[in-house]
mmCIF file of C-alpha atoms in Angstrom:
data_model
loop_
_atom_site.group_PDB
_atom_site.id
_atom_site.type_symbol
_atom_site.label_atom_id
_atom_site.label_comp_id
_atom_site.label_asym_id
_atom_site.label_seq_id
_atom_site.Cartn_x
_atom_site.Cartn_y
_atom_site.Cartn_z
ATOM 1 C CA MET A 1 -57.611 -143.721 -14.425
ATOM 2 C CA LYS A 2 -59.307 -140.642 -15.335
ATOM 3 C CA PHE A 3 -59.200 -139.033 -18.588
ATOM 4 C CA VAL A 4 -61.119 -135.916 -17.890
ATOM 5 C CA ARG A 5 -59.787 -133.758 -14.523
ATOM 6 C CA PRO A 6 -62.459 -134.255 -12.090
ATOM 7 C CA GLY A 7 -64.708 -131.057 -10.978
ATOM 8 C CA THR A 8 -64.725 -130.445 -14.936
ATOM 9 C CA THR A 9 -67.756 -128.531 -15.517
ATOM 10 C CA ILE A 10 -68.319 -127.663 -19.855
ATOM 11 C CA ARG A 11 -71.046 -126.205 -20.550
ATOM 12 C CA PHE A 12 -72.476 -128.593 -22.951
ATOM 13 C CA MET A 13 -76.507 -127.733 -22.514
ATOM 14 C CA GLU A 14 -75.901 -124.172 -23.247
ATOM 15 C CA GLN A 15 -73.818 -124.984 -26.567
ATOM 16 C CA ARG A 16 -76.476 -127.624 -27.542
ATOM 17 C CA ILE A 17 -77.942 -125.060 -30.458
ATOM 18 C CA LEU A 18 -74.694 -125.363 -32.377
ATOM 19 C CA ALA A 19 -74.061 -129.142 -31.677
ATOM 20 C CA TYR A 20 -78.540 -129.224 -33.658
ATOM 21 C CA MET A 21 -77.106 -127.439 -36.267
ATOM 22 C CA ALA A 22 -73.765 -129.050 -36.910
ATOM 23 C CA SER A 23 -76.082 -132.273 -36.992
ATOM 24 C CA ALA A 24 -78.909 -131.028 -38.708
ATOM 25 C CA LEU A 25 -75.924 -130.269 -41.775
ATOM 26 C CA LEU A 26 -74.570 -133.264 -41.413
ATOM 27 C CA ILE A 27 -77.901 -135.157 -42.053
ATOM 28 C CA VAL A 28 -78.825 -133.225 -44.788
ATOM 29 C CA VAL A 29 -75.696 -133.968 -46.798
ATOM 30 C CA SER A 30 -76.130 -137.254 -46.130
ATOM 31 C CA VAL A 31 -79.613 -136.769 -47.215
ATOM 32 C CA VAL A 32 -78.875 -135.485 -50.238
ATOM 33 C CA ALA A 33 -75.958 -138.123 -50.899
ATOM 34 C CA PHE A 34 -78.171 -140.854 -50.903
ATOM 35 C CA ALA A 35 -80.549 -139.282 -53.011
ATOM 36 C CA VAL A 36 -77.811 -138.276 -55.967
ATOM 37 C CA GLN A 37 -75.358 -140.768 -55.806
ATOM 38 C CA GLY A 38 -77.209 -143.694 -53.950
ATOM 39 C CA LEU A 39 -75.720 -146.610 -52.038
ATOM 40 C CA ASN A 40 -72.528 -148.815 -54.162
ATOM 41 C CA PHE A 41 -74.792 -152.038 -53.145
ATOM 42 C CA GLY A 42 -72.174 -154.872 -53.001
ATOM 43 C CA ILE A 43 -72.970 -158.440 -54.746
ATOM 44 C CA ASP A 44 -75.099 -159.366 -51.559
ATOM 45 C CA PHE A 45 -77.837 -156.694 -52.674
ATOM 46 C CA THR A 46 -77.190 -156.168 -56.327
ATOM 47 C CA GLY A 47 -76.873 -160.359 -57.233
ATOM 48 C CA GLY A 48 -73.989 -161.745 -59.116
ATOM 49 C CA THR A 49 -71.165 -164.219 -58.763
ATOM 50 C CA LEU A 50 -68.268 -164.305 -56.130
ATOM 51 C CA ILE A 51 -65.342 -166.233 -56.757
ATOM 52 C CA GLU A 52 -62.289 -166.657 -54.196
ATOM 53 C CA ILE A 53 -59.296 -167.860 -56.168
ATOM 54 C CA ARG A 54 -55.560 -168.380 -54.608
ATOM 55 C CA THR A 55 -52.983 -168.176 -56.868
ATOM 56 C CA ALA A 56 -49.496 -170.328 -56.837
ATOM 57 C CA GLU A 57 -47.297 -166.881 -57.051
ATOM 58 C CA PRO A 58 -48.543 -163.421 -55.924
ATOM 59 C CA ALA A 59 -51.085 -162.464 -58.361
ATOM 60 C CA ASP A 60 -50.894 -159.806 -61.298
ATOM 61 C CA THR A 61 -54.452 -158.020 -59.991
ATOM 62 C CA ALA A 62 -53.799 -155.731 -63.152
ATOM 63 C CA ALA A 63 -52.796 -158.588 -65.986
ATOM 64 C CA MET A 64 -55.914 -160.634 -64.212
ATOM 65 C CA ARG A 65 -58.274 -157.467 -64.296
ATOM 66 C CA GLY A 66 -57.386 -156.749 -67.942
ATOM 67 C CA THR A 67 -58.407 -160.119 -68.926
ATOM 68 C CA LEU A 68 -61.025 -160.995 -67.318
ATOM 69 C CA SER A 69 -62.802 -157.246 -68.480
ATOM 70 C CA ASP A 70 -61.793 -158.246 -71.657
ATOM 71 C CA LEU A 71 -64.238 -161.328 -72.105
ATOM 72 C CA GLY A 72 -67.334 -158.956 -72.160
ATOM 73 C CA LEU A 73 -69.158 -160.606 -68.772
ATOM 74 C CA GLY A 74 -70.121 -156.804 -67.786
ATOM 75 C CA GLY A 75 -68.490 -154.841 -64.377
ATOM 76 C CA VAL A 76 -66.026 -157.038 -63.115
ATOM 77 C CA SER A 77 -64.116 -155.822 -59.926
ATOM 78 C CA LEU A 78 -60.896 -157.354 -58.421
ATOM 79 C CA GLN A 79 -59.637 -157.387 -54.584
ATOM 80 C CA GLU A 80 -56.694 -158.506 -52.800
ATOM 81 C CA PHE A 81 -57.490 -159.858 -49.366
ATOM 82 C CA GLY A 82 -54.977 -161.482 -46.873
ATOM 83 C CA SER A 83 -52.031 -162.581 -48.959
ATOM 84 C CA PRO A 84 -51.082 -161.343 -51.730
ATOM 85 C CA ARG A 85 -52.032 -165.100 -53.213
ATOM 86 C CA ASP A 86 -55.676 -164.304 -52.016
ATOM 87 C CA ILE A 87 -58.594 -163.099 -54.868
ATOM 88 C CA LEU A 88 -62.075 -162.444 -54.579
ATOM 89 C CA ILE A 89 -63.714 -162.591 -58.031
ATOM 90 C CA ARG A 90 -67.031 -160.469 -58.454
ATOM 91 C CA LEU A 91 -69.316 -160.817 -61.556
ATOM 92 C CA GLN A 92 -72.497 -158.786 -62.078
ATOM 93 C CA GLN A 93 -75.364 -160.619 -63.047
ATOM 94 C CA GLN A 94 -75.390 -161.868 -66.227
ATOM 95 C CA GLU A 95 -78.335 -161.846 -68.546
ATOM 96 C CA GLY A 96 -80.520 -165.205 -68.391
ATOM 97 C CA ASP A 97 -80.959 -168.253 -65.930
ATOM 98 C CA GLU A 98 -78.810 -170.220 -63.788
ATOM 99 C CA GLN A 99 -77.214 -171.718 -66.732
ATOM 100 C CA ALA A 100 -75.881 -168.380 -68.148
ATOM 101 C CA GLN A 101 -74.276 -167.924 -64.265
ATOM 102 C CA ILE A 102 -72.840 -171.087 -64.492
ATOM 103 C CA ALA A 103 -71.119 -169.949 -67.858
ATOM 104 C CA ALA A 104 -70.040 -167.287 -66.996
ATOM 105 C CA ILE A 105 -68.013 -168.754 -64.058
ATOM 106 C CA GLU A 106 -66.513 -171.114 -66.713
ATOM 107 C CA ARG A 107 -65.403 -168.999 -68.861
ATOM 108 C CA VAL A 108 -63.572 -166.685 -66.222
ATOM 109 C CA LYS A 109 -61.984 -170.683 -64.817
ATOM 110 C CA GLU A 110 -61.342 -171.173 -68.511
ATOM 111 C CA ALA A 111 -59.356 -167.550 -69.076
ATOM 112 C CA LEU A 112 -57.285 -167.837 -65.708
ATOM 113 C CA GLY A 113 -55.897 -170.943 -66.362
ATOM 114 C CA ALA A 114 -54.109 -173.557 -64.350
ATOM 115 C CA GLY A 115 -52.581 -173.291 -61.170
ATOM 116 C CA VAL A 116 -55.016 -171.539 -59.641
ATOM 117 C CA GLU A 117 -57.144 -172.658 -56.809
ATOM 118 C CA TYR A 118 -60.758 -172.060 -56.349
ATOM 119 C CA ARG A 119 -61.180 -171.769 -52.766
ATOM 120 C CA ARG A 120 -65.481 -170.254 -52.772
ATOM 121 C CA VAL A 121 -67.895 -169.829 -55.887
ATOM 122 C CA GLU A 122 -71.085 -168.084 -54.825
ATOM 123 C CA TYR A 123 -73.959 -167.064 -56.645
ATOM 124 C CA VAL A 124 -76.524 -164.593 -55.309
ATOM 125 C CA GLY A 125 -79.683 -163.442 -57.380
ATOM 126 C CA PRO A 126 -81.066 -160.530 -57.740
ATOM 127 C CA GLN A 127 -84.677 -162.015 -55.695
ATOM 128 C CA VAL A 128 -81.978 -162.764 -52.755
ATOM 129 C CA GLY A 129 -80.501 -159.712 -52.742
ATOM 130 C CA GLU A 130 -84.107 -157.302 -52.243
ATOM 131 C CA GLU A 131 -84.598 -159.765 -49.972
ATOM 132 C CA LEU A 132 -81.804 -159.287 -47.937
ATOM 133 C CA ILE A 133 -82.066 -155.144 -48.386
ATOM 134 C CA GLN A 134 -85.851 -155.750 -46.784
ATOM 135 C CA SER A 135 -84.287 -158.201 -44.041
ATOM 136 C CA GLY A 136 -81.689 -155.344 -43.355
ATOM 137 C CA PHE A 137 -84.206 -152.630 -42.923
ATOM 138 C CA MET A 138 -86.410 -154.629 -40.652
ATOM 139 C CA ALA A 139 -83.135 -155.678 -38.682
ATOM 140 C CA VAL A 140 -82.441 -152.405 -38.262
ATOM 141 C CA GLY A 141 -86.258 -150.930 -37.707
ATOM 142 C CA LEU A 142 -87.097 -154.358 -34.628
ATOM 143 C CA ALA A 143 -83.777 -153.394 -33.295
ATOM 144 C CA LEU A 144 -84.353 -149.423 -33.074
ATOM 145 C CA LEU A 145 -88.036 -150.707 -31.884
ATOM 146 C CA ALA A 146 -86.942 -153.031 -28.935
ATOM 147 C CA ILE A 147 -84.313 -150.356 -27.753
ATOM 148 C CA LEU A 148 -87.556 -147.925 -27.679
ATOM 149 C CA ILE A 149 -88.894 -149.958 -25.239
ATOM 150 C CA TYR A 150 -86.631 -151.545 -23.113
ATOM 151 C CA VAL A 151 -85.468 -147.964 -22.055
ATOM 152 C CA SER A 152 -88.737 -146.713 -21.865
ATOM 153 C CA PHE A 153 -89.772 -149.481 -19.659
ATOM 154 C CA ARG A 154 -85.956 -149.281 -17.817
ATOM 155 C CA PHE A 155 -86.058 -145.375 -17.537
ATOM 156 C CA GLU A 156 -88.802 -143.234 -18.941
ATOM 157 C CA TRP A 157 -90.751 -142.161 -22.076
ATOM 158 C CA GLN A 158 -88.064 -139.413 -22.414
ATOM 159 C CA PHE A 159 -85.309 -141.595 -22.092
ATOM 160 C CA GLY A 160 -85.925 -143.761 -24.685
ATOM 161 C CA VAL A 161 -87.135 -140.871 -27.321
ATOM 162 C CA GLY A 162 -84.425 -139.584 -26.841
ATOM 163 C CA ALA A 163 -82.099 -142.986 -27.522
ATOM 164 C CA VAL A 164 -83.964 -143.591 -30.393
ATOM 165 C CA ILE A 165 -83.480 -139.843 -31.596
ATOM 166 C CA ALA A 166 -79.904 -140.801 -31.444
ATOM 167 C CA LEU A 167 -79.704 -143.641 -32.943
ATOM 168 C CA LEU A 168 -81.331 -142.460 -35.813
ATOM 169 C CA HIS A 169 -78.926 -139.607 -36.138
ATOM 170 C CA ASP A 170 -75.977 -141.829 -36.380
ATOM 171 C CA ILE A 171 -77.656 -144.243 -38.902
ATOM 172 C CA THR A 172 -78.103 -141.369 -41.265
ATOM 173 C CA VAL A 173 -74.863 -140.264 -40.782
ATOM 174 C CA THR A 174 -72.957 -143.843 -41.224
ATOM 175 C CA VAL A 175 -75.190 -143.944 -44.262
ATOM 176 C CA GLY A 176 -74.544 -141.033 -45.175
ATOM 177 C CA ILE A 177 -70.806 -141.196 -45.620
ATOM 178 C CA PHE A 178 -71.092 -145.024 -47.276
ATOM 179 C CA ALA A 179 -73.168 -142.651 -50.100
ATOM 180 C CA ILE A 180 -70.571 -139.680 -49.968
ATOM 181 C CA THR A 181 -67.230 -142.048 -50.442
ATOM 182 C CA GLN A 182 -68.789 -144.698 -52.620
ATOM 183 C CA ILE A 183 -67.109 -147.327 -50.329
ATOM 184 C CA GLU A 184 -69.223 -150.636 -51.068
ATOM 185 C CA PHE A 185 -72.140 -151.459 -48.660
ATOM 186 C CA ASN A 186 -72.843 -155.030 -47.931
ATOM 187 C CA LEU A 187 -73.856 -157.165 -45.726
ATOM 188 C CA SER A 188 -71.126 -157.034 -43.132
ATOM 189 C CA THR A 189 -71.888 -153.003 -43.479
ATOM 190 C CA VAL A 190 -75.085 -153.800 -41.923
ATOM 191 C CA ALA A 191 -74.085 -155.817 -39.223
ATOM 192 C CA ALA A 192 -71.679 -153.204 -38.745
ATOM 193 C CA VAL A 193 -74.622 -150.339 -38.278
ATOM 194 C CA LEU A 194 -76.437 -153.124 -36.126
ATOM 195 C CA THR A 195 -73.242 -153.429 -33.946
ATOM 196 C CA ILE A 196 -72.633 -149.311 -33.940
ATOM 197 C CA ILE A 197 -76.688 -149.593 -32.496
ATOM 198 C CA GLY A 198 -75.148 -151.740 -29.737
ATOM 199 C CA TYR A 199 -72.141 -149.648 -28.782
ATOM 200 C CA SER A 200 -74.028 -146.303 -28.886
ATOM 201 C CA ILE A 201 -76.939 -147.391 -26.994
ATOM 202 C CA ASN A 202 -74.748 -148.493 -24.585
ATOM 203 C CA ASP A 203 -72.796 -145.417 -24.176
ATOM 204 C CA THR A 204 -76.015 -143.679 -24.076
ATOM 205 C CA VAL A 205 -77.052 -145.562 -21.230
ATOM 206 C CA VAL A 206 -74.564 -144.996 -19.095
ATOM 207 C CA VAL A 207 -74.659 -141.200 -19.270
ATOM 208 C CA PHE A 208 -78.944 -141.792 -18.633
ATOM 209 C CA ASP A 209 -78.006 -143.770 -15.583
ATOM 210 C CA ARG A 210 -75.986 -140.944 -14.181
ATOM 211 C CA VAL A 211 -78.822 -138.527 -15.424
ATOM 212 C CA ARG A 212 -81.494 -140.483 -13.380
ATOM 213 C CA GLU A 213 -79.434 -140.790 -10.335
ATOM 214 C CA ASN A 214 -79.028 -137.069 -10.829
ATOM 215 C CA LEU A 215 -82.452 -136.208 -11.213
ATOM 216 C CA ARG A 216 -83.304 -137.589 -7.888
ATOM 217 C CA ARG A 217 -80.773 -136.297 -5.688
ATOM 218 C CA TYR A 218 -80.020 -132.981 -6.649
ATOM 219 C CA LYS A 219 -84.324 -132.011 -7.141
ATOM 220 C CA SER A 220 -83.633 -128.264 -6.136
ATOM 221 C CA LEU A 221 -80.972 -127.675 -9.073
ATOM 222 C CA PRO A 222 -82.156 -126.473 -12.825
ATOM 223 C CA THR A 223 -82.879 -129.715 -15.385
ATOM 224 C CA THR A 224 -79.841 -128.384 -17.468
ATOM 225 C CA GLU A 225 -77.319 -127.711 -14.733
ATOM 226 C CA ILE A 226 -78.387 -131.922 -13.597
ATOM 227 C CA LEU A 227 -77.962 -133.114 -17.196
ATOM 228 C CA ASN A 228 -74.514 -130.934 -17.729
ATOM 229 C CA ARG A 229 -72.951 -132.397 -14.375
ATOM 230 C CA SER A 230 -74.122 -136.340 -15.456
ATOM 231 C CA ILE A 231 -72.407 -135.232 -18.921
ATOM 232 C CA ASN A 232 -69.258 -134.280 -17.366
ATOM 233 C CA GLU A 233 -69.165 -136.793 -14.533
ATOM 234 C CA THR A 234 -69.379 -139.797 -16.951
ATOM 235 C CA LEU A 235 -67.092 -137.997 -19.951
ATOM 236 C CA SER A 236 -63.936 -139.319 -18.871
ATOM 237 C CA ARG A 237 -65.586 -142.704 -19.140
ATOM 238 C CA THR A 238 -67.287 -142.495 -21.996
ATOM 239 C CA LEU A 239 -64.143 -140.509 -23.918
ATOM 240 C CA LEU A 240 -62.011 -143.807 -22.427
ATOM 241 C CA THR A 241 -64.213 -146.658 -23.543
ATOM 242 C CA SER A 242 -64.626 -144.816 -26.997
ATOM 243 C CA LEU A 243 -60.639 -143.792 -27.632
ATOM 244 C CA THR A 244 -59.880 -148.106 -26.709
ATOM 245 C CA THR A 245 -62.114 -148.930 -29.122
ATOM 246 C CA LEU A 246 -61.063 -146.791 -31.709
ATOM 247 C CA LEU A 247 -57.228 -147.748 -31.217
ATOM 248 C CA ALA A 248 -58.725 -152.037 -31.616
ATOM 249 C CA LEU A 249 -60.665 -150.599 -34.871
ATOM 250 C CA GLY A 250 -57.691 -149.069 -36.159
ATOM 251 C CA ALA A 251 -55.715 -151.681 -35.983
ATOM 252 C CA LEU A 252 -58.384 -154.341 -37.518
ATOM 253 C CA TYR A 253 -58.386 -151.212 -40.461
ATOM 254 C CA VAL A 254 -55.133 -151.611 -41.110
ATOM 255 C CA LEU A 255 -53.877 -154.865 -40.802
ATOM 256 C CA GLY A 256 -57.089 -156.097 -41.378
ATOM 257 C CA GLY A 257 -57.568 -156.672 -45.062
ATOM 258 C CA GLU A 258 -60.058 -155.594 -48.280
ATOM 259 C CA VAL A 259 -62.547 -158.234 -46.701
ATOM 260 C CA ILE A 260 -63.619 -156.663 -43.352
ATOM 261 C CA ARG A 261 -62.178 -152.629 -44.449
ATOM 262 C CA GLY A 262 -65.706 -151.779 -44.708
ATOM 263 C CA PHE A 263 -66.778 -153.177 -41.890
ATOM 264 C CA THR A 264 -64.446 -151.375 -39.828
ATOM 265 C CA PHE A 265 -64.506 -148.311 -41.713
ATOM 266 C CA ALA A 266 -67.819 -147.898 -40.339
ATOM 267 C CA MET A 267 -67.214 -149.140 -37.179
ATOM 268 C CA ILE A 268 -64.684 -146.657 -36.770
ATOM 269 C CA TRP A 269 -67.272 -143.509 -38.132
ATOM 270 C CA GLY A 270 -69.763 -144.751 -35.824
ATOM 271 C CA VAL A 271 -68.041 -144.959 -32.895
ATOM 272 C CA ILE A 272 -66.920 -141.433 -33.316
ATOM 273 C CA ILE A 273 -70.079 -140.152 -34.348
ATOM 274 C CA GLY A 274 -71.850 -142.488 -31.577
ATOM 275 C CA THR A 275 -69.789 -140.607 -28.871
ATOM 276 C CA TYR A 276 -70.894 -137.763 -30.290
ATOM 277 C CA SER A 277 -74.866 -138.138 -30.125
ATOM 278 C CA SER A 278 -74.984 -139.757 -26.456
ATOM 279 C CA VAL A 279 -73.209 -136.438 -25.570
ATOM 280 C CA TRP A 280 -74.951 -133.974 -27.827
ATOM 281 C CA ILE A 281 -78.355 -135.290 -28.439
ATOM 282 C CA ALA A 282 -79.430 -138.111 -26.599
ATOM 283 C CA VAL A 283 -79.254 -135.999 -22.974
ATOM 284 C CA PRO A 284 -79.995 -132.513 -24.689
ATOM 285 C CA VAL A 285 -83.001 -134.290 -26.165
ATOM 286 C CA LEU A 286 -84.227 -134.613 -22.661
ATOM 287 C CA LEU A 287 -84.443 -130.709 -21.891
ATOM 288 C CA HIS A 288 -86.967 -130.348 -24.962
ATOM 289 C CA LEU A 289 -89.257 -133.717 -24.001
ATOM 290 C CA GLY A 290 -90.081 -132.286 -20.435
ATOM 291 C CA LEU A 291 -87.881 -134.087 -18.127
ATOM 292 C CA ARG A 292 -87.860 -132.678 -14.804
ATOM 293 C CA PRO A 293 -86.031 -133.496 -11.143
ATOM 294 C CA GLY A 294 -87.317 -136.096 -9.081
ATOM 295 C CA THR A 295 -88.906 -137.878 -12.019
ATOM 296 C CA GLY A 296 -88.063 -141.438 -12.871
ATOM 297 C CA SER A 297 -89.302 -144.272 -11.996
ATOM 298 C CA GLY A 298 -86.551 -147.006 -11.189
ATOM 299 C CA THR A 299 -86.318 -149.587 -8.750
ATOM 300 C CA GLN A 300 -86.581 -149.090 -4.760
ATOM 301 C CA GLN A 301 -82.882 -150.103 -4.541
ATOM 302 C CA ASP A 302 -81.931 -147.171 -7.180
ATOM 303 C CA ALA A 303 -83.876 -144.824 -5.334
ATOM 304 C CA ILE A 304 -81.612 -145.805 -2.108
ATOM 305 C CA GLU A 305 -78.652 -145.449 -4.163
ATOM 306 C CA ALA A 306 -79.549 -141.836 -5.475
ATOM 307 C CA SER A 307 -79.886 -140.692 -2.144
ATOM 308 C CA GLN A 308 -76.317 -141.361 -0.306
ATOM 309 C CA PRO A 309 -73.754 -139.458 -0.941
ATOM 310 C CA GLU A 310 -71.883 -138.865 -3.507
ATOM 311 C CA ALA A 311 -68.720 -141.458 -4.264
ATOM 312 C CA THR A 312 -65.521 -139.326 -4.595
#
C-alpha cells in the first residue's frame, strides 16, 4: 500500500527554514509556559494519598466531592475511571507524620460510610516524590545518551547528533503541552515520554537508513537532493505508520478511561511531533553538520546493497 504517490518530489530541504522557525516558536512557547505555570504534578511527585474505591451503585461524584471537601483536608480530587462505580480519590499531603496521613484516610472512610469497597490505598511521601522526579530525569537522560552512542556507532556521528536534537525537540514540546494544558503530569506521563523517544527514534532511523544508502548510491548528487530524495522515498511508510498508531491511540483515548487518558494524550501528541521532527528536524540538521555523499561507515553488506539498482 502506497500512501504517497511514487515519484513524489517534495522539496523538504528548501523549506527547512520555515520548519526551524515553527519549531523555535513551539519551543519558546513551551519554555515560557513551563517557567510561568510549571507542571501540574500528580501525587506520584508531590506526595499525598491515593484511594481507589468501588461503590455499590453508580457514584454521585459531585455529592462525594462536596462531602470530602468539607473535611478540611486540603486539595481533594475525584476521578471516575473504568465504570461509574470506580472512583479514584486523591488527597494532598497532610501536615505531620505518617499518623496524620492515616488519620486523614480514616476520616475519608468515615465520611463515605458503609457500602464502599476500598480496593487500593497508597501513600506517597514527599521524599519519594523527589526521588521519582530525579529518577525520571535520569531515565530520559540515559535514554538520550544511549541513543546518541548507538546511532553514532551504527551510522555516523552526524546522525547521532541529529537524532538527539530531534528527540530533545520532541521532549521539550511534549512537556510544554502539559504545562500549557495543565493536564496532570505523573509517572505514566514519564513512561509516555520514554515511549515517544523510542517511537520517534525508530521513525528517524528508518529515514536515516535510506539517507545513508542514497549517500553511497548517488555520490555525484548534491547533499540536499539526496536528503530530499530519501525523505520522499520513506514518506509513505512514515505517514502510514503514524496514522495507524494514531488510530489505535485515538481509540484508547476515547474508550480507555481516565486512568490512562494522560498517557494516551502524551502519546498522541508525541507521535504527531515525532513524525514531524523525523522529517523536518532530524534530516535537515544533517545538512548543517557537514554530511556529504560517500560518507558512512556501515558494513560490507550495506555497501553491497547500496550499490545494487534501486527497487521499484
